[in-house]
Each structure stands twice: as C-alpha cells, then as structure tokens.
Coordinates of C-alpha atoms in Angstrom, one line a residue:
X568 CA -0.7 11.5 -15.8
X569 CA 0.1 12.0 -19.0
X570 CA 2.9 9.8 -20.8
X571 CA 5.2 12.9 -20.6
X572 CA 4.8 12.9 -16.7
X573 CA 5.5 9.3 -16.7
X574 CA 9.0 9.3 -18.6
X575 CA 9.8 12.4 -16.7
X576 CA 9.1 11.2 -13.4
X577 CA 8.5 7.7 -12.5
X578 CA 11.0 5.7 -14.3
X579 CA 13.7 4.0 -12.1
X580 CA 15.4 3.3 -15.4
X581 CA 15.6 6.5 -17.7
X582 CA 17.5 9.5 -17.0
X583 CA 16.0 11.6 -14.3
X584 CA 15.4 8.6 -12.0
X585 CA 18.5 6.3 -12.6
X586 CA 8.1 -5.1 2.8
X587 CA 7.3 -8.1 3.5
X588 CA 5.5 -10.0 0.5
X589 CA 2.4 -11.7 1.9
X590 CA 2.2 -14.7 -0.4
X591 CA 3.0 -17.9 1.6
X592 CA 6.5 -19.1 0.8
X593 CA 7.5 -15.7 -0.3
X594 CA 9.4 -13.7 2.3
X595 CA 10.7 -10.0 1.7
X596 CA 14.1 -11.1 1.5
X597 CA 13.2 -14.1 -1.0
X598 CA 11.6 -11.5 -3.3
X599 CA 14.5 -9.0 -2.7
X600 CA 16.6 -12.2 -3.8
X601 CA 14.9 -13.2 -6.6
X602 CA 14.0 -9.6 -8.2
X603 CA 18.0 -9.2 -8.3
X604 CA 2.8 16.6 -6.8
X605 CA 2.4 20.1 -6.4
X606 CA 5.0 23.0 -5.4
X607 CA 4.0 26.2 -3.6
X608 CA 4.5 29.8 -3.4
X609 CA 5.0 32.4 -0.8
X610 CA 4.9 31.1 2.6
X611 CA 4.5 27.5 1.3
X612 CA 7.7 28.0 -0.6
X613 CA 9.2 29.2 2.5
X614 CA 8.2 25.9 4.4
X615 CA 9.4 23.7 1.4
X616 CA 12.7 25.3 1.9
X617 CA 13.1 24.7 5.5
X618 CA 11.8 20.7 4.5
X619 CA 14.9 20.6 2.2
X620 CA 17.7 18.5 3.7
X621 CA 21.2 19.4 2.6
X622 CA 23.2 17.2 0.6
X623 CA 25.9 16.0 3.4
X624 CA 23.0 16.8 6.3
X625 CA 21.7 13.7 8.2
X626 CA 18.1 12.5 7.2
X627 CA 16.8 11.3 10.5
X628 CA 14.2 8.9 10.6
X629 CA 11.1 8.0 13.2
X630 CA 9.8 4.4 12.7
X631 CA 5.7 4.3 13.6
X632 CA 4.7 0.2 13.5
X633 CA 7.6 -1.7 14.4
X634 CA 6.6 -5.0 12.5
X635 CA 8.0 -6.8 9.6
X636 CA 6.7 -4.1 7.0
X637 CA 8.0 -1.2 9.1
X638 CA 11.6 -2.8 10.1
X639 CA 11.5 -4.0 6.0
X640 CA 10.9 -0.4 5.2
X641 CA 13.8 1.0 7.4
X642 CA 16.0 -1.8 5.5
X643 CA 15.2 -0.4 2.0
X644 CA 15.4 3.1 3.1
X645 CA 19.3 2.3 4.1
X646 CA 19.9 0.3 1.1
X647 CA 18.6 3.2 -1.0
X648 CA 20.6 6.0 0.4
X649 CA 23.9 3.8 0.3
X650 CA 23.1 3.3 -3.5
X651 CA 22.5 6.9 -4.3
X652 CA 25.8 8.1 -2.0
X653 CA 23.9 11.1 -1.1
X654 CA 24.2 11.6 2.1
X655 CA 23.6 10.3 5.8
X656 CA 20.4 8.8 6.8
X657 CA 19.8 7.6 10.9
X658 CA 17.0 5.6 12.4
X659 CA 16.2 7.6 15.7
X660 CA 13.3 6.8 17.3
X661 CA 10.7 3.7 17.4
X662 CA 7.1 3.7 18.4
X663 CA 4.4 0.6 18.2
X664 CA 1.7 -0.5 21.0
X665 CA 3.4 -4.0 21.6
X666 CA 6.7 -3.7 23.1
X667 CA 7.8 -7.2 21.5
X668 CA 7.9 -5.5 18.0
X669 CA 9.6 -2.6 19.2
X670 CA 12.4 -5.1 20.8
X671 CA 12.7 -7.5 17.8
X672 CA 13.0 -4.8 15.3
X673 CA 15.2 -2.8 17.2
X674 CA 17.6 -6.1 17.6
X675 CA 17.0 -6.8 14.0
X676 CA 18.1 -3.4 12.6
X677 CA 20.8 -2.9 15.3
X678 CA 22.6 -5.7 14.3
X679 CA 22.4 -5.2 10.9
X680 CA 23.6 -1.2 10.7
X681 CA 24.8 -0.8 14.0
X682 CA 25.8 3.0 12.8
X683 CA 22.7 4.1 11.5
X684 CA 20.3 3.1 14.2
X685 CA 20.5 5.3 17.0
X686 CA 17.5 4.3 18.9
X687 CA 18.4 4.5 22.9
X688 CA 15.6 3.3 25.3
X689 CA 14.5 6.7 26.0
X690 CA 13.6 7.1 22.2
X691 CA 11.7 3.9 22.2
X692 CA 8.1 5.1 22.3
X693 CA 5.1 2.7 23.7
X694 CA 1.7 3.1 23.6
X695 CA -1.4 4.3 21.2
X696 CA 0.1 8.1 21.8
X697 CA 3.8 6.8 20.8
X698 CA 3.6 7.9 17.3
X699 CA 3.3 11.5 18.7
X700 CA 6.4 11.0 20.7
X701 CA 8.4 9.4 18.1
X702 CA 7.4 12.0 15.5
X703 CA 8.4 14.7 18.1
X704 CA 12.0 13.7 17.8
X705 CA 12.0 14.7 14.3
X706 CA 12.6 18.2 12.9
X707 CA 11.3 19.5 9.2
X708 CA 13.3 17.6 6.6
X709 CA 13.0 14.3 8.5
X710 CA 11.4 11.4 7.5
X711 CA 8.2 9.6 9.3
X712 CA 8.0 6.2 8.1
X713 CA 4.0 4.9 9.1
X714 CA 3.9 1.3 8.5
X715 CA 1.1 0.6 11.7
X716 CA -1.9 -1.4 10.8
X717 CA -3.7 0.9 8.3
X718 CA -7.0 1.9 10.7
X719 CA -4.3 4.0 12.2
X720 CA -2.8 5.8 8.8
X721 CA -4.8 8.9 8.4
X722 CA -4.6 9.8 12.4
X723 CA -0.5 9.5 12.0
X724 CA 0.0 10.9 8.3
X725 CA -2.5 13.8 9.9
X726 CA 0.2 14.6 12.8
X727 CA 3.6 14.4 10.4
X728 CA 1.6 16.7 8.1
X729 CA 1.2 19.2 10.6
X730 CA 4.6 18.9 12.1
X731 CA 6.0 19.7 8.9
X732 CA 7.6 16.1 8.0
X733 CA 8.1 14.0 5.2
X734 CA 6.6 10.6 5.0
X735 CA 6.9 7.2 3.7
X736 CA 3.6 5.3 4.3
X737 CA 2.9 1.7 4.0
X738 CA -0.3 0.8 2.0
X739 CA -3.1 0.3 3.1
X740 CA -4.5 3.6 3.5
X741 CA -7.5 3.4 5.7
X742 CA -10.5 1.0 6.5
X743 CA -13.2 2.8 6.0
X744 CA -14.5 6.0 4.1
X745 CA -14.6 8.8 6.7
X746 CA -10.7 7.5 7.4
X747 CA -10.2 7.8 3.6
X748 CA -11.4 11.3 3.6
X749 CA -9.5 12.3 6.3
X750 CA -6.1 11.0 4.7
X751 CA -7.1 12.9 1.7
X752 CA -7.3 16.2 3.5
X753 CA -4.1 15.6 4.8
X754 CA -2.4 14.8 1.2
X755 CA -4.0 18.1 0.2
X756 CA -2.5 19.8 3.2
X757 CA 0.9 18.0 2.6
X758 CA 0.8 19.4 -1.2
X759 CA 0.4 22.6 0.1
X760 CA 3.0 22.9 2.5
X761 CA 5.6 21.1 -0.5
X762 CA 6.3 17.9 1.7
X763 CA 7.6 14.8 -0.1
X764 CA 5.5 11.7 0.3
X765 CA 6.4 8.3 -0.3
X766 CA 3.7 5.4 -0.6
X767 CA 4.2 1.4 -0.3
X768 CA 2.8 1.1 -4.2
X769 CA 5.9 -0.1 -5.0
X770 CA 5.2 -1.8 -8.5
X771 CA 4.6 1.7 -9.8
X772 CA 8.5 2.0 -9.5
X773 CA 9.0 -1.5 -11.1
X774 CA 10.7 -1.0 -14.4
X775 CA 9.6 -4.2 -15.9
X776 CA 6.2 -2.8 -15.0
X777 CA 7.0 0.9 -16.2
X778 CA 8.1 -0.4 -19.6
X779 CA 4.6 -2.3 -20.2
X780 CA 2.5 0.2 -18.9
X781 CA 4.4 3.0 -21.3
X782 CA 3.6 0.7 -24.5
X783 CA 0.3 0.1 -23.6
X784 CA 0.1 3.8 -23.4
X785 CA 1.5 4.0 -26.6
X786 CA -1.0 1.9 -27.9
X787 CA 0.8 -1.4 -28.4
X788 CA -2.6 -3.4 -27.8
X789 CA -5.1 -0.5 -28.9
X790 CA -7.7 0.5 -26.9
X791 CA -8.0 -1.2 -22.9
X792 CA -11.3 -2.7 -22.7
X793 CA -10.9 -5.4 -19.8
X794 CA -8.3 -5.7 -17.3
X795 CA -8.1 -9.0 -14.9
X796 CA -5.9 -9.0 -11.7
X797 CA -5.8 -12.0 -9.1
X798 CA -4.4 -12.4 -5.6
X799 CA -5.6 -16.0 -5.1
X800 CA -3.6 -18.2 -2.6
X801 CA -3.6 -19.6 0.9
X802 CA -6.0 -18.5 3.6
X803 CA -5.9 -15.8 6.0
X804 CA -5.9 -17.6 9.4
X805 CA -7.5 -16.5 12.6
X806 CA -7.2 -18.4 15.6
X807 CA -9.7 -18.6 18.4
X808 CA -9.5 -15.8 21.0
X809 CA -7.7 -17.4 24.2
X810 CA -9.9 -17.1 27.4
X811 CA -9.2 -14.5 29.5
X812 CA -7.8 -12.1 26.7
X813 CA -7.8 -8.8 26.1
X814 CA -9.8 -8.7 22.4
X815 CA -8.9 -5.5 21.3
X816 CA -5.3 -6.6 21.4
X817 CA -5.9 -10.0 20.0
X818 CA -7.6 -8.3 17.0
X819 CA -4.4 -6.0 16.7
X820 CA -2.2 -8.7 16.7
X821 CA -4.1 -10.7 13.9
X822 CA -4.4 -7.4 11.9
X823 CA -5.6 -8.8 8.4
X824 CA -8.4 -10.9 9.7
X825 CA -10.0 -7.8 11.0
X826 CA -11.9 -5.3 8.5
X827 CA -11.6 -2.6 11.1
X828 CA -8.1 -2.9 11.7
X829 CA -6.6 -3.5 8.2
X830 CA -9.9 -3.0 6.1
X831 CA -9.3 -7.0 5.4
X832 CA -7.5 -8.6 2.9
X833 CA -8.8 -7.0 -0.3
X834 CA -8.0 -3.7 0.9
X835 CA -4.9 -4.4 2.3
X836 CA -3.3 -6.8 -0.1
X837 CA -5.5 -6.5 -3.5
X838 CA -5.0 -2.6 -3.6
X839 CA -1.3 -3.2 -5.2
X840 CA -3.4 -5.1 -8.0
X841 CA -6.1 -2.4 -8.4
X842 CA -3.8 0.6 -8.1
X843 CA -1.7 -1.0 -11.0
X844 CA -5.0 -1.7 -13.3
X845 CA -6.0 2.1 -12.5
X846 CA -2.4 2.9 -13.9
X847 CA -2.4 1.1 -16.7
X848 CA -5.9 3.7 -17.6
X849 CA -3.7 6.5 -17.0
X850 CA -5.3 7.0 -13.3
X851 CA -8.4 6.8 -14.4
X852 CA -10.3 5.7 -11.5
X853 CA -13.9 3.5 -12.0
X854 CA -17.2 5.2 -11.4
X855 CA -18.7 1.7 -10.1
X856 CA -18.3 -1.5 -8.6
X857 CA -20.5 -4.5 -8.4
X858 CA -19.5 -7.5 -6.7
X859 CA -19.7 -11.3 -5.1
X860 CA -18.1 -12.6 -2.2
X861 CA -18.5 -14.7 0.9
X862 CA -16.6 -16.9 3.7
X863 CA -16.4 -21.0 3.2
X864 CA -14.2 -21.3 6.2
X865 CA -14.4 -19.3 9.8
X866 CA -10.9 -19.2 10.1
X867 CA -10.7 -15.9 8.0
X868 CA -11.5 -13.5 11.5
X869 CA -14.6 -11.3 10.4
X870 CA -13.6 -11.3 6.5
X871 CA -15.1 -12.9 3.6
X872 CA -12.3 -15.5 2.3
X873 CA -13.3 -14.8 -1.4
X874 CA -14.3 -11.7 -3.8
X875 CA -15.0 -11.2 -7.2
X876 CA -15.4 -7.6 -7.9
X877 CA -16.3 -6.0 -11.2
X878 CA -15.4 -2.6 -11.8
X879 CA -16.5 0.0 -14.6
X880 CA -14.7 3.2 -15.9
X881 CA -16.1 5.8 -17.3
X882 CA -15.4 4.7 -20.9
X883 CA -17.0 1.6 -20.3
X884 CA -14.2 -0.6 -20.0
X885 CA -14.3 -3.2 -17.2
X886 CA -11.7 -4.4 -14.4
X887 CA -12.2 -7.8 -13.0
X888 CA -10.5 -8.7 -9.7
X889 CA -10.5 -11.8 -8.0
X890 CA -8.9 -12.5 -4.6
X891 CA -9.5 -15.8 -2.9
X892 CA -7.4 -17.3 0.1
X893 CA -8.2 -21.1 0.7
X894 CA -6.3 -24.1 0.6
X895 CA -6.3 -26.7 -2.0
X896 CA -7.4 -24.3 -5.0
X897 CA -5.6 -23.1 -7.9
X898 CA -3.4 -20.1 -7.3
X899 CA -1.8 -16.9 -8.8
X900 CA -1.0 -13.5 -8.2
X901 CA -1.3 -12.1 -11.7
X902 CA -2.5 -9.2 -13.7
X903 CA -3.5 -8.8 -17.8
X904 CA -5.1 -6.3 -19.8
X905 CA -6.7 -6.8 -22.9
X906 CA -7.0 -4.3 -25.9
X907 CA -8.8 -4.0 -29.4
X908 CA -5.4 -4.9 -30.7
X909 CA -4.0 -7.2 -28.7
X910 CA -3.2 -8.2 -25.0
X911 CA -0.6 -7.8 -21.9
X912 CA 0.6 -9.3 -18.9
X913 CA 1.4 -6.8 -16.5
X914 CA 2.6 -9.1 -13.9
X915 CA 3.1 -12.8 -14.2
X916 CA 4.0 -13.2 -10.2
X917 CA 5.0 -10.7 -7.6
X918 CA 8.9 -11.7 -7.6
X919 CA 9.4 -11.5 -11.5
X920 CA 6.8 -9.6 -13.3
X921 CA 7.8 -10.7 -16.6
X922 CA 5.6 -8.6 -19.1
X923 CA 4.7 -9.3 -22.6
X924 CA 2.4 -8.2 -25.1
X925 CA 0.4 -10.4 -27.6
X926 CA -0.8 -9.3 -31.3
X927 CA -4.0 -11.2 -30.3
X928 CA -6.1 -12.4 -27.3
X929 CA -4.2 -15.4 -27.2
X930 CA -1.6 -15.6 -24.6
X931 CA 0.5 -17.8 -26.2
X932 CA 4.2 -18.3 -27.3
X933 CA 4.0 -17.5 -30.9
X934 CA 1.6 -14.4 -30.4
X935 CA 4.5 -12.5 -28.6
X936 CA 5.4 -9.4 -29.9
X937 CA 7.3 -7.8 -26.9
X938 CA 8.6 -9.0 -23.8
X939 CA 10.8 -7.8 -21.2
X940 CA 13.9 -9.7 -21.2
X941 CA 16.0 -8.1 -18.4
X942 CA 16.2 -8.5 -14.4
X943 CA 13.9 -6.3 -12.8
X944 CA 15.0 -3.3 -10.6
X945 CA 14.3 -3.6 -7.0
X946 CA 11.0 -1.6 -6.7
X947 CA 11.0 -1.5 -2.7
X948 CA 14.3 0.2 -3.0
X949 CA 13.7 2.6 -6.0
X950 CA 10.7 4.0 -4.4
X951 CA 13.1 5.1 -1.4
X952 CA 15.4 6.4 -4.0
X953 CA 12.9 8.7 -5.3
X954 CA 11.8 9.7 -2.1
X955 CA 15.7 10.3 -1.2
X956 CA 16.6 12.6 -4.0
X957 CA 13.5 14.7 -4.1
X958 CA 14.2 15.6 -0.5
X959 CA 17.7 15.9 -1.3
X960 CA 17.4 18.0 -4.2
X961 CA 13.9 19.7 -3.7
X962 CA 12.3 18.1 -6.4
X963 CA 8.3 17.6 -6.3
X964 CA 7.1 14.7 -5.0
X965 CA 3.9 13.2 -3.7
X966 CA 2.1 10.1 -3.9
X967 CA -0.3 10.5 -0.9
X968 CA -3.1 11.7 -3.1
X969 CA -2.9 8.8 -5.5
X970 CA -2.5 6.2 -3.1
X971 CA -6.0 7.6 -1.3
X972 CA -7.8 7.5 -4.6
X973 CA -6.2 4.1 -5.3
X974 CA -7.6 3.0 -1.6
X975 CA -10.8 4.6 -2.6
X976 CA -11.2 2.4 -5.2
X977 CA -10.6 -0.7 -3.4
X978 CA -12.6 0.2 -0.8
X979 CA -15.6 0.5 -3.3
X980 CA -15.1 -2.8 -4.5
X981 CA -15.2 -4.4 -0.9
X982 CA -18.6 -2.0 -0.3
X983 CA -20.0 -3.4 -3.3
X984 CA -19.2 -7.3 -2.2
X985 CA -20.2 -7.0 1.6
X986 CA -23.2 -5.2 0.9
X987 CA -24.5 -6.9 -2.4
X988 CA -25.0 -3.7 -3.6
X989 CA -23.8 -1.7 -7.0
X990 CA -21.9 1.1 -5.6
X991 CA -21.2 4.4 -7.5
X992 CA -17.6 6.5 -7.1
X993 CA -19.5 9.1 -5.4
X994 CA -21.4 6.7 -3.0
X995 CA -18.1 5.0 -1.8
X996 CA -16.5 8.7 -1.5
X997 CA -19.4 10.0 0.6
X998 CA -20.1 7.4 3.0
X999 CA -20.5 7.7 6.5
X1000 CA -20.3 4.2 7.5
X1001 CA -17.2 3.7 10.2
X1002 CA -16.3 0.0 11.1
X1003 CA -14.1 2.4 13.9
X1004 CA -15.3 5.5 15.2
X1005 CA -13.1 6.4 18.3
X1006 CA -9.7 5.7 16.6
X1007 CA -8.1 8.9 18.3
X1008 CA -8.8 8.2 21.8
X1009 CA -8.1 3.9 21.7
X1010 CA -6.6 2.5 24.4
X1011 CA -6.5 -1.1 25.5
X1012 CA -9.3 -0.3 27.4
X1013 CA -11.4 0.6 24.7
X1014 CA -13.8 -2.5 23.6
X1015 CA -13.0 -3.9 20.4
X1016 CA -15.6 -3.1 17.4
X1017 CA -16.5 -6.6 17.0
X1018 CA -16.9 -9.1 19.5
X1019 CA -16.6 -12.8 19.0
X1020 CA -19.4 -15.3 19.5
X1021 CA -20.0 -18.0 22.0
X1022 CA -17.8 -20.4 20.0
X1023 CA -15.4 -18.0 19.2
X1024 CA -15.6 -17.4 15.8
X1025 CA -16.7 -13.7 14.3
X1026 CA -19.3 -12.9 12.1
X1027 CA -18.7 -11.9 9.0
X1028 CA -20.8 -9.6 6.8
X1029 CA -24.2 -10.2 5.4
X1030 CA -25.0 -9.2 1.7
X1031 CA -28.0 -7.9 1.2
X1032 CA -28.6 -7.0 5.1
X1033 CA -25.3 -5.0 5.8
X1034 CA -24.8 -1.5 5.4
X1035 CA -21.6 0.0 4.4
X1036 CA -22.6 2.8 2.1

C-alpha cells in the first residue's frame, strides 16, 4: 500500500471516506461510549455488477456465529447504515451450533432493532451445516457476516465466495497454515469476482491511528527500525471438563482456551497489533520470527499464557510482540514505533489511542512534537461504512488478502514460540501442520482434537519437541 492509496482509500476523516473488546473491564459498549482490491473485466465485471446493490434496495444480512462478536457486528452494521443514510439494511437469517447463542442474540437484536430484524424461526439455523442454510437465504449483493470461531472461517468464507456474496468477517481468520492457505485462495477468488470484503481489523479505520501512520510514512520519526506491541492483562480461564460432558462441545464453548478452535489468544487477540505494526511498515510482512513462551498456570486450556516474539523484516527492522495473561502482573494494551529521528505512540490504549510523535527515543512530555488531540472516530462503525459504501457505489474494497497475510504473520510467531525454532515466512506459509483436519465433516460426535488428562487439564505444546512447521 503506498501513501496515495492510504489517503485515497483508507481515511474515515478525509474526503473520500468521510465487537467486543476482550480486555477485562472494557466491554464493547464501554468502548463505544469511550471512543465517542481488485476489479475485474469481462465475465468478472458482469458478476460484480450482479453483486452491486442499488442505492435504495435492501441489503440483507445473514449472521453466522451468534456470540457477542456477531451480535456486535450486526449492531455496528445498523449504526453505520443509519449514519450513511444510504438505503435499507436488514438481518434475515442466523446460524450457530449452539441454540442458546441464537436465541440470546436474536432477542437482543430484535429488542433494539425491531424493524431491521426479520428472522423467523424457519430462518434460524442450528448445526455445523447451518452456515450454508443461512447464506442460502441471501442473493448476490447481500452480506454474509462470519463471526464464528476462526477454525471455521476459511470454510465459511469459501462458501460465501462461491455464492457470490459480499462478506464481513471478524478476526482471526485461520488457526493453522493449511487453513490460512484455504482462506487466501478464497480471497483471490473473491477479488476475481469483484466482491466486497471487510475484515475485523477495525484499527485501520481509526482516524487517530491513520493520522499517526501517515506521519510515520512521511518520515516524522525517520526510518522505522523497531516496533513494540503489547497485550498484557488478565488471564484466559478454562474450567475443568465437567463429568459426562461432550468434550468437543466443551472446547467449542471455551474457544479462546484451545489452539485448534481460535488459534489461541496470540492469534485471536494479538493479530490486531501485529497487523497494525505491519501497517506502519507499509504492509511489509516479516521474513522470520523467533520466540519464547510457556505456561505458568494450567487454567489456560492448552495454551501458553505468555509469549514473546521477535520478528525480523527484510530491511532488518525488528518487531517485538509481548503477550501475557496472568493475575497480579503489569498490564498494558499499547503499540510503539522507533525510528532514526524519533519515536511514536501508535496506540496508548484500546479505547483511547492518543497517538503521539516524539523528537527522540525519550517518550516524555517535553519531547512531543505532535499529538492527536481530537476524539477518535468509531472504527467499528467506520469499517462498516466503507464496506456499505463500496457495495452501494460499486467501489473496489476487499480486505481479505491482507487479513490472511496478517493472520499468517501472527501464526508464524506462534509457531516459533511453540516449536522453539526460528521460523521463516516461507516455512509458515508452506507448513502442512494441522490442528484439526476434518473441519468440513465435524459434528458433535467427532472426537475432539485434544483430550483432557486424568486430572482434567490439557497439555500445552512443549518447545523443542513440538512440531508446527
């Protein structure tokens, strides 16, 4: 992405373009309160035109994955559509593998948006194949919202692209390299079809972050040589497997605690920060990673509860990613950049990024040369505005390929930590290691990919002996 592309296509403040937070203590609602691409020709062009929604036609939504992220995504879609005043939008189908999630989400959405929620019982689909039934309720020009656990994301995205649907999909995007390649193949097909795809990296639509990134690109801190990204806060907690429970269902109900369901918290949560750091490097992706990590507490499912990853870029620049989830430890959720002429705060916190640029490496008040002193826009809404405007006006907009590459960069860091090896980009991209190989045929009768030990806890990867490359 060059600077012109940035200014022409990314800004929610500039002319062209006017979920739930996982941090404990900051709900999605709390954040909202605090926060105040390829086109085709020939046959492909024809397909794109079929997918273009006229300005006043109703865009229908199907929600696949009815947990808090999915419910929040629908709320954001409705809010963005109202702000744009660009035509009606309606939720017409819902799908999940758990009945209570459908019912809770439906009740909350229907109570808040009665006129925009039209999902009778015969369009509320339950089961591992429910995603197909929900998307079959849509037509080209409509939007499939994919917000299940990310082990299912490549499968669901693939089907949406086959159907010719526009897509909004939440992060993360795959749990292992084969799944990531499947997603990237679907991304390429979505580009050929001219589909519009928004992804859950909403920070790229934050006015505050856009401004500091633009200034860094313009040389405000010189050549960027070091980036530091942090997500260190309270723990992931997995209860003991209840006696007689369906173990697969148990693991799916505690998704972030199991690497095979969401990739683990380093993938599912820290991918935001990795993507933002690579954005600062003008979408340069790291060429290798080495890492350390481990588990101090068994309550983290089969995850490590801390990771420290050193990424190296082709120009020699370094990205250090720190991710830890433990009680009674120092906490922050923030990102920083260091260059040959100064340094920058990219994000001070999730709810209030407050980016700043300093004339030295001392990040102290007397060193500030610029700071973003306005309220940030709501990036959850802005990402939907960009997607909806692209559909209404038939503008190119497809974030799927970039999302898949950012996901791979994050996977590379996890691979390095779990194996204890230095992992290259090529090794990460080409790895045939699968956390789960039968996702297309999964049912509640499928044996879980990992089983609890006699004491009810789960084994974590063992560096030096674990193979993930």
